[in-house]
Short mmCIF file of C-alpha atoms in Angstrom, two decimals:
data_model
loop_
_atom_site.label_atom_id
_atom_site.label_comp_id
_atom_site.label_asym_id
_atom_site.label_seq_id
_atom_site.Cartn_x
_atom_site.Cartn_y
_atom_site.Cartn_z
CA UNK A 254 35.38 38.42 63.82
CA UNK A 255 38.60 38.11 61.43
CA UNK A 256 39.39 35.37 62.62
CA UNK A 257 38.21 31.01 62.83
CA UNK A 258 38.76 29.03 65.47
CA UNK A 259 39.65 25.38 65.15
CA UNK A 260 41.01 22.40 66.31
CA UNK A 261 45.13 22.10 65.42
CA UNK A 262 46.05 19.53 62.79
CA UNK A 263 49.06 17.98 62.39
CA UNK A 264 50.56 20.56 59.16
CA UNK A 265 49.70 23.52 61.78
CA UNK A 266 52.42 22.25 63.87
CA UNK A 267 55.13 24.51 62.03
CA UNK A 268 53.53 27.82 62.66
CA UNK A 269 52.60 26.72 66.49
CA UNK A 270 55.88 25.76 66.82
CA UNK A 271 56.67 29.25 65.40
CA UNK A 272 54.49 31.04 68.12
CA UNK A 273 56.06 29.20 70.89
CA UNK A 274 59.38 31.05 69.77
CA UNK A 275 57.21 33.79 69.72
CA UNK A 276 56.27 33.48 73.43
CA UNK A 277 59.79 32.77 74.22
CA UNK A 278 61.22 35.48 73.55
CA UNK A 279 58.41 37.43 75.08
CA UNK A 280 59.37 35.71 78.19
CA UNK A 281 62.96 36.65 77.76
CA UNK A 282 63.71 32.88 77.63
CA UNK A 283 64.69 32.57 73.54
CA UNK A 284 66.77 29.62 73.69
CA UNK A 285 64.63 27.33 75.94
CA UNK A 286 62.37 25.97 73.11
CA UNK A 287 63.89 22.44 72.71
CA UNK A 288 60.62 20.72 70.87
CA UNK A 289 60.80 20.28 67.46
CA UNK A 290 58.11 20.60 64.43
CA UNK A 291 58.21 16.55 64.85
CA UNK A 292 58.13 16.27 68.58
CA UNK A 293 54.82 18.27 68.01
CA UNK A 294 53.65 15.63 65.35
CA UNK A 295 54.45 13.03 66.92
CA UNK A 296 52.95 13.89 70.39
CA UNK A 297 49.78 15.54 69.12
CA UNK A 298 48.79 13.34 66.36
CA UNK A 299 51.19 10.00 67.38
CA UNK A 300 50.20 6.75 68.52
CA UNK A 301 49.79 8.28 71.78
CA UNK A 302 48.24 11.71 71.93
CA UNK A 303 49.48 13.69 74.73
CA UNK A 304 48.06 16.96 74.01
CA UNK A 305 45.37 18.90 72.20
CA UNK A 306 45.59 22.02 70.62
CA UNK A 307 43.18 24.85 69.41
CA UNK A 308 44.48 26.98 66.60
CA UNK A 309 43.00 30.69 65.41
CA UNK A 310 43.68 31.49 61.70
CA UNK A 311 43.41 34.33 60.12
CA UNK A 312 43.72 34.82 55.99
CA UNK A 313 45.54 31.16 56.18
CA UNK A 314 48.07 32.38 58.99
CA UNK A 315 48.30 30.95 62.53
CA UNK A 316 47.89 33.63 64.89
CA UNK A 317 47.14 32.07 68.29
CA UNK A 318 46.92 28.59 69.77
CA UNK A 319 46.15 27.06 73.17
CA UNK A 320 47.50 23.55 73.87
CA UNK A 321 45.94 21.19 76.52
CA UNK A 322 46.60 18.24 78.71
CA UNK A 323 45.15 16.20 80.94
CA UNK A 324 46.15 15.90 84.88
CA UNK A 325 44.74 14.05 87.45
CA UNK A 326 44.06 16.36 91.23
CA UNK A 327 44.42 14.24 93.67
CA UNK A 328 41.49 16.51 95.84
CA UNK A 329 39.15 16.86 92.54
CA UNK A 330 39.86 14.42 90.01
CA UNK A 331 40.15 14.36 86.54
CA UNK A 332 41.50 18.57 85.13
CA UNK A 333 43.36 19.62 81.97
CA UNK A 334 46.43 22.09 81.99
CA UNK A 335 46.52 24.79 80.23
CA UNK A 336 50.24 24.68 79.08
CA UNK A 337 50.31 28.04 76.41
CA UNK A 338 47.53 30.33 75.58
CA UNK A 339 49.52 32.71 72.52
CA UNK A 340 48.41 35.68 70.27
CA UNK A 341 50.45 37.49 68.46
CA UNK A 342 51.00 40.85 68.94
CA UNK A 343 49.49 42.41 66.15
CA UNK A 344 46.14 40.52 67.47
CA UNK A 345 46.11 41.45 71.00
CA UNK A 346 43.02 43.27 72.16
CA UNK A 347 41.27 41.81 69.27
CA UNK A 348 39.56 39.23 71.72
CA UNK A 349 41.33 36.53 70.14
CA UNK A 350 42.83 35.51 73.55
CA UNK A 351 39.26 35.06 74.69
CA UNK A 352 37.74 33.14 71.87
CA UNK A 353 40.74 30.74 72.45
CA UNK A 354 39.78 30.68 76.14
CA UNK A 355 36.06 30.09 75.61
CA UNK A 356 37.04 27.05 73.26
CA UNK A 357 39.53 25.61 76.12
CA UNK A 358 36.95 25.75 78.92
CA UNK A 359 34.32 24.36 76.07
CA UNK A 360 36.31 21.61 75.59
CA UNK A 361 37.27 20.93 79.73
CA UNK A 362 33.38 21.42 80.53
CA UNK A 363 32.64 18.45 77.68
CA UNK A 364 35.39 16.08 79.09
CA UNK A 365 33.81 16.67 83.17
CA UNK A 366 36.98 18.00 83.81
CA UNK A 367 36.90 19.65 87.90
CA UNK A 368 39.38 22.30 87.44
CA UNK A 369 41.58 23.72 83.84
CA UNK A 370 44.99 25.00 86.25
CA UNK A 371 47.61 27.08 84.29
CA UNK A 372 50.64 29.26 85.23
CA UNK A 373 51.21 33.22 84.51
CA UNK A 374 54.73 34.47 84.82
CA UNK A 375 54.46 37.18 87.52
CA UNK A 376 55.08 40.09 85.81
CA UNK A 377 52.55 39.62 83.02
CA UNK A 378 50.34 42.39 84.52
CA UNK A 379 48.48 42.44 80.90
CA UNK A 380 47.80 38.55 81.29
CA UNK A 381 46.96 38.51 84.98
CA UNK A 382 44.24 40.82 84.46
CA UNK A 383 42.69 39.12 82.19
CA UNK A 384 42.85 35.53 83.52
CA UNK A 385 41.13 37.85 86.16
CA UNK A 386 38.41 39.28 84.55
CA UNK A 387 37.14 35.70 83.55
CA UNK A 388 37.17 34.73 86.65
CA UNK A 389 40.66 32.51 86.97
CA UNK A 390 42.27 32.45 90.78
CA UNK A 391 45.98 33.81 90.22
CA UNK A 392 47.41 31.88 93.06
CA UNK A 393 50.03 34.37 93.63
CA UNK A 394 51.36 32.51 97.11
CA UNK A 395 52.10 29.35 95.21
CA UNK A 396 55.30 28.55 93.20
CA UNK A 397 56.07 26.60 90.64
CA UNK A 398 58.33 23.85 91.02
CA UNK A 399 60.01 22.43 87.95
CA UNK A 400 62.72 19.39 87.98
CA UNK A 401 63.87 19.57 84.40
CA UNK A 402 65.85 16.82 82.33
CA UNK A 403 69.20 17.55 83.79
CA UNK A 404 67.95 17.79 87.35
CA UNK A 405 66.49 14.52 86.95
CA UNK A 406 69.70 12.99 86.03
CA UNK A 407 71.90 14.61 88.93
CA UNK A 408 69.13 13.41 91.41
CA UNK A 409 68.89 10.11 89.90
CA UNK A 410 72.40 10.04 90.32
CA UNK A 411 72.73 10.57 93.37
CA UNK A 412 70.73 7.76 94.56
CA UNK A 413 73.00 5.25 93.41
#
């Protein structure tokens, strides 16, 4: 293994932030990223902590990350979201993706968490398969429903 695993600190935030991009534009979605370097600060090392993050480094570089929430099911109880799980390309197949993986059900399974629940875009065949092969349910005949920051203010507005 080339590679450490650890838990993000706050002066990683700049190279997360920079594989976020990086997932982006995987996804085909390159200007969506609105956060900021100091978003990230603030709201994984702020007052009030709303994330936590897992970081792999290699030679002093940041070459994948998995951030996590919590939820609350209202059928099991306390779970954590999965919101990214990134590698860069040049470290794909290196079992990086799994390390991270191992440290984000690690951390669930010390919490009590009931359930870690993430989202795959559909046509991430690569990434399907192997949320497969460690066992994840792909709940292909659910969608995702998002109501983002301008949605919120047209339905807002339309209740006055």
């Amino acid at each position: 293994m080339d590679y450490t695993i650890r838990v993000a600190q706050r002066e990683d935030m700049k190279q997360v932030l920079h594989l976020i991009q990086e997932l982006a534009t995987f996804e085909k979605e390159d200007d969506a990223v609105e956060v900021s370097v100091q978003n990230l600060e603030e709201d994984g090392f702020g007052k009030q902590k709303l994330f936590h993050c897992f970081v792999a480094e290699k030679n002093d570089n940041i070459v994948g990350m998995a951030l996590v929430y919590p939820r609350y099911s209202t059928w099991k109880g306390p779970v954590i979201h999965l919101e990214d799980l990134i590698v860069t390309k040049e470290m794909r197949g290196s079992g990086l993706g799994t390390a991270l993986l191992n440290e984000v059900v690690k951390y669930g399974d010390a919490l009590g968490v009931k359930r870690i629940s993430w989202e795959v875009i559909d046509w991430n065949e690569p990434a399907i398969g192997f949320y497969e092969s460690k066992g994840a349910n792909v709940m292909r005949d659910w969608d995702v429903v998002q109501l983002d920051e301008a949605g919120m203010k047209e339905y807002l507005s339309a209740l006055a």
